[in-house]
Amino acid sequence: MKLLLCGDFDAGEEAQWRLALAAAAPQARFLSLDEARADPAAVQAALVANPPPGSLQGFPGLRLIQSLWAGVDRLLADTSLPSGVPLARMVDPAMNAAMAETALWATLALQRDFFAYARNQRAGVWRTHDQRRAQDLRVLVLGQGQMGTAAAASLARQGYQTRGWRRDGVALVPLLATSDVVINLLPLTAATRGLIDAAFLSALPFGAGLVNLARGAHVVDADLLAALDSGQLGHAVLDVFHTEPLPSGHPFWQHPRVTVLPHAAAFTDPRSAAAVAMANVQAALRGEMPAHLVERGRGY
Ligand code: GLV
């Protein structure tokens, strides 16, 4: 079995993937893009993590494109992606658990004003805040896919008043108006791009918190900065950005009410995800329906 393995891994990540994939499928050969191009007809499936646009062109034998990322927006933006080949996104329980941890950490820190204490420390200010209880906090999780569901379950277990929203569900504005913290775990699609704009932010109660763990393009940055500067938004935890790495000099870096993470809320964990990917590839090669197929028209 010859498979293409292609992504923007650093050397350490690639070594981890190769080790985990070899353990999951000892009989398979994982080819780099150059190796695969030497005999393109032999390549049966592709495992990809943000591959350069055009990478998947010219492989007539491809039976599955398995993303090693949960979000496939970058892949779908590649107009040369072969349209007839099924595309599957990564669903990795370890990744869901990592995302739930990040959502819980951010919510806890907002609940107990730990971001404000960190800000006060930098200013040499000794001042206490009210000690809110978890059950006092109304948390809205946008997105009810794998990660949204895992995050919401963990927040509910911790005692937060937790609600979930999906784009085809109930109206969003009334939910925003009664949410102290909003956690974004939506897929990035044409319908969700720019969702977090001035109208969205002004629907929140004054001083609410925003946690964006999905994609930078869900947010209109200028609107977010204006909401932070007016106090309408109390704090933003941002893991994802329009341009990554976040350019030096971007106002988010130094903003006292923004916590920046380097797209680190939840990585795909090769120790579990390699087996997930290979089970899906093997299903496709047996002629079975692979799991977690992307509906391209829908965008996820
Ligand atoms: C990370 O953002 C992913 O989509 O896996």
PDB file of C-alpha atoms and ligand atoms in Angstrom:
ATOM      1  CA  MET A   1       0.000   0.000   0.000  1.00  0.00           C
ATOM      2  CA  LYS A   2       1.519   3.312  -1.069  1.00  0.00           C
ATOM      3  CA  LEU A   3       0.288   6.463   0.602  1.00  0.00           C
ATOM      4  CA  LEU A   4       1.237  10.088   0.274  1.00  0.00           C
ATOM      5  CA  LEU A   5       2.128  11.815   3.552  1.00  0.00           C
ATOM      6  CA  CYS A   6       2.268  15.523   3.055  1.00  0.00           C
ATOM      7  CA  GLY A   7       1.959  18.531   5.325  1.00  0.00           C
ATOM      8  CA  ASP A   8       3.613  21.526   6.844  1.00  0.00           C
ATOM      9  CA  PHE A   9       5.190  19.426   9.611  1.00  0.00           C
ATOM     10  CA  ASP A  10       8.455  20.368  11.200  1.00  0.00           C
ATOM     11  CA  ALA A  11      11.053  17.589  11.349  1.00  0.00           C
ATOM     12  CA  GLY A  12      10.002  16.493  14.846  1.00  0.00           C
ATOM     13  CA  GLU A  13       6.320  16.298  13.944  1.00  0.00           C
ATOM     14  CA  GLU A  14       7.028  14.374  10.766  1.00  0.00           C
ATOM     15  CA  ALA A  15       9.145  11.864  12.682  1.00  0.00           C
ATOM     16  CA  GLN A  16       6.323  11.397  15.220  1.00  0.00           C
ATOM     17  CA  TRP A  17       3.782  10.841  12.459  1.00  0.00           C
ATOM     18  CA  ARG A  18       6.019   8.366  10.625  1.00  0.00           C
ATOM     19  CA  LEU A  19       6.594   6.364  13.795  1.00  0.00           C
ATOM     20  CA  ALA A  20       2.905   6.272  14.720  1.00  0.00           C
ATOM     21  CA  LEU A  21       1.771   5.497  11.160  1.00  0.00           C
ATOM     22  CA  ALA A  22       4.319   2.700  10.771  1.00  0.00           C
ATOM     23  CA  ALA A  23       3.004   1.176  14.007  1.00  0.00           C
ATOM     24  CA  ALA A  24      -0.606   1.499  12.826  1.00  0.00           C
ATOM     25  CA  ALA A  25       0.063   0.070   9.336  1.00  0.00           C
ATOM     26  CA  PRO A  26       3.395  -1.779   9.131  1.00  0.00           C
ATOM     27  CA  GLN A  27       2.673  -2.927   5.562  1.00  0.00           C
ATOM     28  CA  ALA A  28       2.140   0.595   4.189  1.00  0.00           C
ATOM     29  CA  ARG A  29       4.747   2.870   2.609  1.00  0.00           C
ATOM     30  CA  PHE A  30       4.380   6.559   3.383  1.00  0.00           C
ATOM     31  CA  LEU A  31       5.792   8.620   0.527  1.00  0.00           C
ATOM     32  CA  SER A  32       6.854  12.243   0.522  1.00  0.00           C
ATOM     33  CA  LEU A  33       5.429  14.420  -2.242  1.00  0.00           C
ATOM     34  CA  ASP A  34       8.609  14.030  -4.322  1.00  0.00           C
ATOM     35  CA  GLU A  35       8.632  10.244  -3.883  1.00  0.00           C
ATOM     36  CA  ALA A  36       4.927  10.040  -4.725  1.00  0.00           C
ATOM     37  CA  ARG A  37       5.376  12.117  -7.883  1.00  0.00           C
ATOM     38  CA  ALA A  38       7.927   9.572  -9.151  1.00  0.00           C
ATOM     39  CA  ASP A  39       5.095   7.004  -9.581  1.00  0.00           C
ATOM     40  CA  PRO A  40       1.823   8.900  -9.125  1.00  0.00           C
ATOM     41  CA  ALA A  41      -0.452   6.077 -10.312  1.00  0.00           C
ATOM     42  CA  ALA A  42       0.687   3.866  -7.420  1.00  0.00           C
ATOM     43  CA  VAL A  43      -0.514   6.260  -4.727  1.00  0.00           C
ATOM     44  CA  GLN A  44      -3.766   4.944  -3.242  1.00  0.00           C
ATOM     45  CA  ALA A  45      -4.557   7.512  -0.564  1.00  0.00           C
ATOM     46  CA  ALA A  46      -3.171  10.712   0.872  1.00  0.00           C
ATOM     47  CA  LEU A  47      -2.696  11.756   4.482  1.00  0.00           C
ATOM     48  CA  VAL A  48      -2.423  15.505   4.578  1.00  0.00           C
ATOM     49  CA  ALA A  49      -1.918  18.285   7.094  1.00  0.00           C
ATOM     50  CA  ASN A  50      -2.184  21.680   5.433  1.00  0.00           C
ATOM     51  CA  PRO A  51      -0.397  20.553   2.263  1.00  0.00           C
ATOM     52  CA  PRO A  52       0.785  23.257  -0.150  1.00  0.00           C
ATOM     53  CA  PRO A  53      -1.985  24.058  -2.695  1.00  0.00           C
ATOM     54  CA  GLY A  54      -1.733  21.806  -5.749  1.00  0.00           C
ATOM     55  CA  SER A  55      -0.115  18.911  -3.859  1.00  0.00           C
ATOM     56  CA  LEU A  56      -2.980  16.504  -4.501  1.00  0.00           C
ATOM     57  CA  GLN A  57      -3.193  17.029  -8.228  1.00  0.00           C
ATOM     58  CA  GLY A  58      -2.093  14.307 -10.616  1.00  0.00           C
ATOM     59  CA  PHE A  59      -2.701  11.141  -8.571  1.00  0.00           C
ATOM     60  CA  PRO A  60      -5.216   9.126 -10.626  1.00  0.00           C
ATOM     61  CA  GLY A  61      -5.402   6.201  -8.150  1.00  0.00           C
ATOM     62  CA  LEU A  62      -6.379   8.191  -5.043  1.00  0.00           C
ATOM     63  CA  ARG A  63      -9.260   6.557  -3.142  1.00  0.00           C
ATOM     64  CA  LEU A  64      -9.256   8.839  -0.082  1.00  0.00           C
ATOM     65  CA  ILE A  65      -7.812  12.120   1.079  1.00  0.00           C
ATOM     66  CA  GLN A  66      -7.567  11.853   4.850  1.00  0.00           C
ATOM     67  CA  SER A  67      -6.983  15.172   6.573  1.00  0.00           C
ATOM     68  CA  LEU A  68      -4.832  14.984   9.685  1.00  0.00           C
ATOM     69  CA  TRP A  69      -6.449  18.242  10.752  1.00  0.00           C
ATOM     70  CA  ALA A  70      -9.968  18.505  12.078  1.00  0.00           C
ATOM     71  CA  GLY A  71     -10.683  21.671  10.103  1.00  0.00           C
ATOM     72  CA  VAL A  72     -10.626  21.273   6.329  1.00  0.00           C
ATOM     73  CA  ASP A  73     -11.201  24.913   5.321  1.00  0.00           C
ATOM     74  CA  ARG A  74      -7.635  25.328   4.034  1.00  0.00           C
ATOM     75  CA  LEU A  75      -7.859  22.116   2.006  1.00  0.00           C
ATOM     76  CA  LEU A  76     -11.186  23.128   0.494  1.00  0.00           C
ATOM     77  CA  ALA A  77      -9.760  26.516  -0.452  1.00  0.00           C
ATOM     78  CA  ASP A  78      -7.338  24.702  -2.793  1.00  0.00           C
ATOM     79  CA  THR A  79      -9.183  24.871  -6.112  1.00  0.00           C
ATOM     80  CA  SER A  80      -7.010  22.086  -7.525  1.00  0.00           C
ATOM     81  CA  LEU A  81      -8.200  19.569  -4.901  1.00  0.00           C
ATOM     82  CA  PRO A  82      -9.481  16.580  -6.935  1.00  0.00           C
ATOM     83  CA  SER A  83     -13.254  16.801  -6.785  1.00  0.00           C
ATOM     84  CA  GLY A  84     -14.027  13.120  -7.260  1.00  0.00           C
ATOM     85  CA  VAL A  85     -11.980  11.802  -4.330  1.00  0.00           C
ATOM     86  CA  PRO A  86     -13.666  11.441  -0.926  1.00  0.00           C
ATOM     87  CA  LEU A  87     -12.214  13.740   1.711  1.00  0.00           C
ATOM     88  CA  ALA A  88     -12.339  12.873   5.412  1.00  0.00           C
ATOM     89  CA  ARG A  89     -11.594  15.161   8.332  1.00  0.00           C
ATOM     90  CA  MET A  90      -9.728  14.014  11.414  1.00  0.00           C
ATOM     91  CA  VAL A  91     -11.814  12.967  14.383  1.00  0.00           C
ATOM     92  CA  ASP A  92      -9.488  12.074  17.225  1.00  0.00           C
ATOM     93  CA  PRO A  93     -10.884  11.562  20.736  1.00  0.00           C
ATOM     94  CA  ALA A  94      -7.569  12.731  22.231  1.00  0.00           C
ATOM     95  CA  MET A  95      -7.879  15.959  20.267  1.00  0.00           C
ATOM     96  CA  ASN A  96     -11.453  16.448  21.469  1.00  0.00           C
ATOM     97  CA  ALA A  97     -10.250  15.964  25.034  1.00  0.00           C
ATOM     98  CA  ALA A  98      -7.433  18.502  24.548  1.00  0.00           C
ATOM     99  CA  MET A  99      -9.901  21.020  23.147  1.00  0.00           C
ATOM    100  CA  ALA A 100     -12.233  20.452  26.098  1.00  0.00           C
ATOM    101  CA  GLU A 101      -9.294  21.156  28.441  1.00  0.00           C
ATOM    102  CA  THR A 102      -8.514  24.447  26.716  1.00  0.00           C
ATOM    103  CA  ALA A 103     -12.173  25.511  26.792  1.00  0.00           C
ATOM    104  CA  LEU A 104     -12.348  24.652  30.497  1.00  0.00           C
ATOM    105  CA  TRP A 105      -9.128  26.498  31.332  1.00  0.00           C
ATOM    106  CA  ALA A 106     -10.258  29.645  29.524  1.00  0.00           C
ATOM    107  CA  THR A 107     -13.722  29.552  31.104  1.00  0.00           C
ATOM    108  CA  LEU A 108     -12.297  28.998  34.590  1.00  0.00           C
ATOM    109  CA  ALA A 109      -9.846  31.853  34.142  1.00  0.00           C
ATOM    110  CA  LEU A 110     -12.664  34.136  32.984  1.00  0.00           C
ATOM    111  CA  GLN A 111     -14.979  33.020  35.808  1.00  0.00           C
ATOM    112  CA  ARG A 112     -12.385  33.661  38.514  1.00  0.00           C
ATOM    113  CA  ASP A 113     -10.816  36.742  36.847  1.00  0.00           C
ATOM    114  CA  PHE A 114      -7.408  35.106  36.591  1.00  0.00           C
ATOM    115  CA  PHE A 115      -6.689  37.024  33.369  1.00  0.00           C
ATOM    116  CA  ALA A 116      -7.470  40.261  35.225  1.00  0.00           C
ATOM    117  CA  TYR A 117      -5.134  39.204  38.059  1.00  0.00           C
ATOM    118  CA  ALA A 118      -2.363  38.549  35.521  1.00  0.00           C
ATOM    119  CA  ARG A 119      -2.961  42.016  34.062  1.00  0.00           C
ATOM    120  CA  ASN A 120      -2.907  43.529  37.544  1.00  0.00           C
ATOM    121  CA  GLN A 121       0.350  41.779  38.384  1.00  0.00           C
ATOM    122  CA  ARG A 122       2.035  43.399  35.383  1.00  0.00           C
ATOM    123  CA  ALA A 123       0.800  46.787  36.639  1.00  0.00           C
ATOM    124  CA  GLY A 124       1.770  46.061  40.260  1.00  0.00           C
ATOM    125  CA  VAL A 125      -1.874  46.296  41.350  1.00  0.00           C
ATOM    126  CA  TRP A 126      -3.126  44.341  44.402  1.00  0.00           C
ATOM    127  CA  ARG A 127      -6.910  44.141  44.000  1.00  0.00           C
ATOM    128  CA  THR A 128      -9.417  41.356  44.460  1.00  0.00           C
ATOM    129  CA  HIS A 129     -12.439  40.557  42.316  1.00  0.00           C
ATOM    130  CA  ASP A 130     -15.756  38.975  43.251  1.00  0.00           C
ATOM    131  CA  GLN A 131     -15.497  35.197  43.476  1.00  0.00           C
ATOM    132  CA  ARG A 132     -18.113  33.976  41.009  1.00  0.00           C
ATOM    133  CA  ARG A 133     -19.324  30.398  41.182  1.00  0.00           C
ATOM    134  CA  ALA A 134     -19.273  28.111  38.151  1.00  0.00           C
ATOM    135  CA  GLN A 135     -23.056  27.843  38.294  1.00  0.00           C
ATOM    136  CA  ASP A 136     -23.282  31.656  38.055  1.00  0.00           C
ATOM    137  CA  LEU A 137     -21.642  31.618  34.631  1.00  0.00           C
ATOM    138  CA  ARG A 138     -23.672  31.183  31.444  1.00  0.00           C
ATOM    139  CA  VAL A 139     -21.467  29.628  28.781  1.00  0.00           C
ATOM    140  CA  LEU A 140     -22.442  29.343  25.134  1.00  0.00           C
ATOM    141  CA  VAL A 141     -20.544  26.920  22.913  1.00  0.00           C
ATOM    142  CA  LEU A 142     -20.841  27.710  19.201  1.00  0.00           C
ATOM    143  CA  GLY A 143     -20.596  24.532  17.168  1.00  0.00           C
ATOM    144  CA  GLN A 144     -21.915  21.138  18.128  1.00  0.00           C
ATOM    145  CA  GLY A 145     -19.513  18.944  16.268  1.00  0.00           C
ATOM    146  CA  GLN A 146     -16.969  16.673  17.890  1.00  0.00           C
ATOM    147  CA  MET A 147     -15.091  19.387  19.716  1.00  0.00           C
ATOM    148  CA  GLY A 148     -18.031  21.613  20.597  1.00  0.00           C
ATOM    149  CA  THR A 149     -19.824  18.638  22.103  1.00  0.00           C
ATOM    150  CA  ALA A 150     -16.774  17.531  24.095  1.00  0.00           C
ATOM    151  CA  ALA A 151     -16.137  21.062  25.384  1.00  0.00           C
ATOM    152  CA  ALA A 152     -19.784  21.603  26.344  1.00  0.00           C
ATOM    153  CA  ALA A 153     -19.937  18.262  28.191  1.00  0.00           C
ATOM    154  CA  SER A 154     -16.841  19.076  30.191  1.00  0.00           C
ATOM    155  CA  LEU A 155     -18.089  22.585  31.050  1.00  0.00           C
ATOM    156  CA  ALA A 156     -21.458  21.215  32.138  1.00  0.00           C
ATOM    157  CA  ARG A 157     -19.701  18.626  34.347  1.00  0.00           C
ATOM    158  CA  GLN A 158     -17.787  21.476  35.957  1.00  0.00           C
ATOM    159  CA  GLY A 159     -21.078  23.147  36.894  1.00  0.00           C
ATOM    160  CA  TYR A 160     -21.342  25.926  34.278  1.00  0.00           C
ATOM    161  CA  GLN A 161     -24.755  26.801  32.825  1.00  0.00           C
ATOM    162  CA  THR A 162     -23.815  25.473  29.420  1.00  0.00           C
ATOM    163  CA  ARG A 163     -25.682  25.752  26.149  1.00  0.00           C
ATOM    164  CA  GLY A 164     -24.695  24.826  22.642  1.00  0.00           C
ATOM    165  CA  TRP A 165     -25.600  26.467  19.365  1.00  0.00           C
ATOM    166  CA  ARG A 166     -25.391  25.191  15.820  1.00  0.00           C
ATOM    167  CA  ARG A 167     -25.824  27.353  12.775  1.00  0.00           C
ATOM    168  CA  ASP A 168     -29.002  25.632  11.636  1.00  0.00           C
ATOM    169  CA  GLY A 169     -30.508  25.790  15.123  1.00  0.00           C
ATOM    170  CA  VAL A 170     -32.305  28.475  17.103  1.00  0.00           C
ATOM    171  CA  ALA A 171     -31.686  32.222  16.699  1.00  0.00           C
ATOM    172  CA  LEU A 172     -28.280  33.276  17.969  1.00  0.00           C
ATOM    173  CA  VAL A 173     -28.878  36.817  19.274  1.00  0.00           C
ATOM    174  CA  PRO A 174     -31.138  35.883  22.228  1.00  0.00           C
ATOM    175  CA  LEU A 175     -28.552  33.291  23.287  1.00  0.00           C
ATOM    176  CA  LEU A 176     -25.744  35.822  23.050  1.00  0.00           C
ATOM    177  CA  ALA A 177     -27.708  38.267  25.182  1.00  0.00           C
ATOM    178  CA  THR A 178     -27.733  35.742  28.028  1.00  0.00           C
ATOM    179  CA  SER A 179     -24.143  34.435  27.767  1.00  0.00           C
ATOM    180  CA  ASP A 180     -21.254  35.514  29.971  1.00  0.00           C
ATOM    181  CA  VAL A 181     -18.736  33.494  27.975  1.00  0.00           C
ATOM    182  CA  VAL A 182     -18.885  32.432  24.331  1.00  0.00           C
ATOM    183  CA  ILE A 183     -16.617  29.683  23.059  1.00  0.00           C
ATOM    184  CA  ASN A 184     -16.294  29.377  19.297  1.00  0.00           C
ATOM    185  CA  LEU A 185     -15.810  25.874  17.924  1.00  0.00           C
ATOM    186  CA  LEU A 186     -17.603  26.290  14.586  1.00  0.00           C
ATOM    187  CA  PRO A 187     -16.176  25.063  11.302  1.00  0.00           C
ATOM    188  CA  LEU A 188     -15.066  27.872   9.002  1.00  0.00           C
ATOM    189  CA  THR A 189     -17.444  27.987   6.047  1.00  0.00           C
ATOM    190  CA  ALA A 190     -18.922  30.673   3.819  1.00  0.00           C
ATOM    191  CA  ALA A 191     -21.806  30.843   6.311  1.00  0.00           C
ATOM    192  CA  THR A 192     -19.672  31.331   9.437  1.00  0.00           C
ATOM    193  CA  ARG A 193     -16.871  33.565   8.108  1.00  0.00           C
ATOM    194  CA  GLY A 194     -17.011  36.944   9.881  1.00  0.00           C
ATOM    195  CA  LEU A 195     -19.808  35.786  12.227  1.00  0.00           C
ATOM    196  CA  ILE A 196     -18.143  37.433  15.227  1.00  0.00           C
ATOM    197  CA  ASP A 197     -18.603  41.042  14.177  1.00  0.00           C
ATOM    198  CA  ALA A 198     -19.865  44.256  15.756  1.00  0.00           C
ATOM    199  CA  ALA A 199     -23.501  43.079  15.764  1.00  0.00           C
ATOM    200  CA  PHE A 200     -22.560  39.771  17.418  1.00  0.00           C
ATOM    201  CA  LEU A 201     -20.368  41.426  20.026  1.00  0.00           C
ATOM    202  CA  SER A 202     -22.889  44.128  20.879  1.00  0.00           C
ATOM    203  CA  ALA A 203     -25.539  41.434  21.523  1.00  0.00           C
ATOM    204  CA  LEU A 204     -23.476  40.092  24.455  1.00  0.00           C
ATOM    205  CA  PRO A 205     -23.901  41.378  28.013  1.00  0.00           C
ATOM    206  CA  PHE A 206     -21.416  44.164  28.839  1.00  0.00           C
ATOM    207  CA  GLY A 207     -18.048  42.719  29.891  1.00  0.00           C
ATOM    208  CA  ALA A 208     -18.601  39.177  28.489  1.00  0.00           C
ATOM    209  CA  GLY A 209     -15.674  36.923  27.521  1.00  0.00           C
ATOM    210  CA  LEU A 210     -14.916  35.450  24.103  1.00  0.00           C
ATOM    211  CA  VAL A 211     -12.843  32.340  23.504  1.00  0.00           C
ATOM    212  CA  ASN A 212     -12.024  31.669  19.858  1.00  0.00           C
ATOM    213  CA  LEU A 213     -10.603  28.181  19.370  1.00  0.00           C
ATOM    214  CA  ALA A 214     -11.870  27.647  15.812  1.00  0.00           C
ATOM    215  CA  ARG A 215     -10.552  29.890  13.013  1.00  0.00           C
ATOM    216  CA  GLY A 216      -9.348  33.477  12.913  1.00  0.00           C
ATOM    217  CA  ALA A 217     -11.591  34.318   9.971  1.00  0.00           C
ATOM    218  CA  HIS A 218     -14.680  33.824  12.141  1.00  0.00           C
ATOM    219  CA  VAL A 219     -13.774  37.162  13.703  1.00  0.00           C
ATOM    220  CA  VAL A 220     -13.784  40.686  12.315  1.00  0.00           C
ATOM    221  CA  ASP A 221     -10.622  41.860  14.086  1.00  0.00           C
ATOM    222  CA  ALA A 222     -11.400  45.584  13.982  1.00  0.00           C
ATOM    223  CA  ASP A 223     -14.829  44.948  15.550  1.00  0.00           C
ATOM    224  CA  LEU A 224     -13.286  42.778  18.245  1.00  0.00           C
ATOM    225  CA  LEU A 225     -10.714  45.446  19.109  1.00  0.00           C
ATOM    226  CA  ALA A 226     -13.421  48.118  19.253  1.00  0.00           C
ATOM    227  CA  ALA A 227     -15.525  45.948  21.589  1.00  0.00           C
ATOM    228  CA  LEU A 228     -12.514  45.347  23.850  1.00  0.00           C
ATOM    229  CA  ASP A 229     -11.604  49.013  23.924  1.00  0.00           C
ATOM    230  CA  SER A 230     -15.133  50.061  24.865  1.00  0.00           C
ATOM    231  CA  GLY A 231     -15.309  47.407  27.603  1.00  0.00           C
ATOM    232  CA  GLN A 232     -18.277  45.726  25.867  1.00  0.00           C
ATOM    233  CA  LEU A 233     -16.037  42.667  25.669  1.00  0.00           C
ATOM    234  CA  GLY A 234     -14.163  42.071  28.927  1.00  0.00           C
ATOM    235  CA  HIS A 235     -11.519  39.677  27.613  1.00  0.00           C
ATOM    236  CA  ALA A 236     -10.749  37.590  24.555  1.00  0.00           C
ATOM    237  CA  VAL A 237      -8.805  34.349  24.476  1.00  0.00           C
ATOM    238  CA  LEU A 238      -7.658  33.855  20.894  1.00  0.00           C
ATOM    239  CA  ASP A 239      -5.946  30.729  19.614  1.00  0.00           C
ATOM    240  CA  VAL A 240      -6.455  31.368  15.903  1.00  0.00           C
ATOM    241  CA  PHE A 241      -5.930  34.335  13.612  1.00  0.00           C
ATOM    242  CA  HIS A 242      -6.507  35.568  10.079  1.00  0.00           C
ATOM    243  CA  THR A 243      -2.761  35.272   9.471  1.00  0.00           C
ATOM    244  CA  GLU A 244      -0.710  32.690  11.355  1.00  0.00           C
ATOM    245  CA  PRO A 245       1.750  33.140  12.909  1.00  0.00           C
ATOM    246  CA  LEU A 246       0.077  36.305  14.216  1.00  0.00           C
ATOM    247  CA  PRO A 247       2.168  39.083  12.608  1.00  0.00           C
ATOM    248  CA  SER A 248       4.432  40.985  14.976  1.00  0.00           C
ATOM    249  CA  GLY A 249       2.939  44.386  15.570  1.00  0.00           C
ATOM    250  CA  HIS A 250      -0.641  43.092  15.424  1.00  0.00           C
ATOM    251  CA  PRO A 251      -2.619  44.887  18.189  1.00  0.00           C
ATOM    252  CA  PHE A 252      -3.698  41.538  19.711  1.00  0.00           C
ATOM    253  CA  TRP A 253      -0.131  40.837  20.848  1.00  0.00           C
ATOM    254  CA  GLN A 254       0.026  43.706  23.315  1.00  0.00           C
ATOM    255  CA  HIS A 255      -3.640  44.221  24.094  1.00  0.00           C
ATOM    256  CA  PRO A 256      -4.134  43.955  27.874  1.00  0.00           C
ATOM    257  CA  ARG A 257      -7.497  42.234  27.404  1.00  0.00           C
ATOM    258  CA  VAL A 258      -6.356  39.635  24.892  1.00  0.00           C
ATOM    259  CA  THR A 259      -4.696  36.316  25.645  1.00  0.00           C
ATOM    260  CA  VAL A 260      -2.889  34.985  22.566  1.00  0.00           C
ATOM    261  CA  LEU A 261      -2.182  31.293  22.036  1.00  0.00           C
ATOM    262  CA  PRO A 262      -0.186  30.065  18.992  1.00  0.00           C
ATOM    263  CA  HIS A 263      -2.893  27.793  17.522  1.00  0.00           C
ATOM    264  CA  ALA A 264      -2.210  25.367  20.325  1.00  0.00           C
ATOM    265  CA  ALA A 265      -5.680  24.711  21.790  1.00  0.00           C
ATOM    266  CA  ALA A 266      -5.706  21.125  20.492  1.00  0.00           C
ATOM    267  CA  PHE A 267      -3.245  19.351  18.252  1.00  0.00           C
ATOM    268  CA  THR A 268      -3.950  16.161  16.421  1.00  0.00           C
ATOM    269  CA  ASP A 269      -2.158  13.548  18.514  1.00  0.00           C
ATOM    270  CA  PRO A 270      -0.373  11.052  16.240  1.00  0.00           C
ATOM    271  CA  ARG A 271      -0.371   8.470  19.043  1.00  0.00           C
ATOM    272  CA  SER A 272      -4.121   8.028  18.560  1.00  0.00           C
ATOM    273  CA  ALA A 273      -4.810   9.766  15.253  1.00  0.00           C
ATOM    274  CA  ALA A 274      -2.468   7.574  13.182  1.00  0.00           C
ATOM    275  CA  ALA A 275      -4.667   4.562  13.893  1.00  0.00           C
ATOM    276  CA  VAL A 276      -7.811   6.608  13.165  1.00  0.00           C
ATOM    277  CA  ALA A 277      -6.389   7.709   9.807  1.00  0.00           C
ATOM    278  CA  MET A 278      -5.233   4.250   8.827  1.00  0.00           C
ATOM    279  CA  ALA A 279      -8.533   2.593   9.762  1.00  0.00           C
ATOM    280  CA  ASN A 280     -10.228   5.054   7.448  1.00  0.00           C
ATOM    281  CA  VAL A 281      -7.746   4.497   4.615  1.00  0.00           C
ATOM    282  CA  GLN A 282      -8.136   0.738   4.942  1.00  0.00           C
ATOM    283  CA  ALA A 283     -11.923   1.042   4.871  1.00  0.00           C
ATOM    284  CA  ALA A 284     -11.726   3.126   1.687  1.00  0.00           C
ATOM    285  CA  LEU A 285      -9.367   0.663   0.028  1.00  0.00           C
ATOM    286  CA  ARG A 286     -11.722  -2.215   0.916  1.00  0.00           C
ATOM    287  CA  GLY A 287     -14.462  -0.298  -0.872  1.00  0.00           C
ATOM    288  CA  GLU A 288     -16.299   0.633   2.340  1.00  0.00           C
ATOM    289  CA  MET A 289     -17.574   4.057   3.219  1.00  0.00           C
ATOM    290  CA  PRO A 290     -14.885   5.971   5.150  1.00  0.00           C
ATOM    291  CA  ALA A 291     -15.927   7.763   8.347  1.00  0.00           C
ATOM    292  CA  HIS A 292     -16.220  11.542   8.812  1.00  0.00           C
ATOM    293  CA  LEU A 293     -16.488  12.429   5.162  1.00  0.00           C
ATOM    294  CA  VAL A 294     -16.601  16.122   4.332  1.00  0.00           C
ATOM    295  CA  GLU A 295     -19.612  17.456   2.467  1.00  0.00           C
ATOM    296  CA  ARG A 296     -17.807  19.805   0.176  1.00  0.00           C
ATOM    297  CA  GLY A 297     -20.837  21.948  -0.609  1.00  0.00           C
ATOM    298  CA  ARG A 298     -21.420  22.524   3.089  1.00  0.00           C
ATOM    299  CA  GLY A 299     -17.741  23.184   3.765  1.00  0.00           C
ATOM    300  CA  TYR A 300     -17.084  20.667   6.571  1.00  0.00           C
TER     301      TYR A 300
HETATM  302  C1  GLV B   1      -6.680  22.565  13.916  1.00  0.00           C
HETATM  303  O1  GLV B   1      -6.984  23.720  13.907  1.00  0.00           O
HETATM  304  C2  GLV B   1      -7.332  21.558  13.146  1.00  0.00           C
HETATM  305  O2  GLV B   1      -8.204  21.886  12.338  1.00  0.00           O
HETATM  306  O3  GLV B   1      -7.001  20.370  13.312  1.00  0.00           O
END
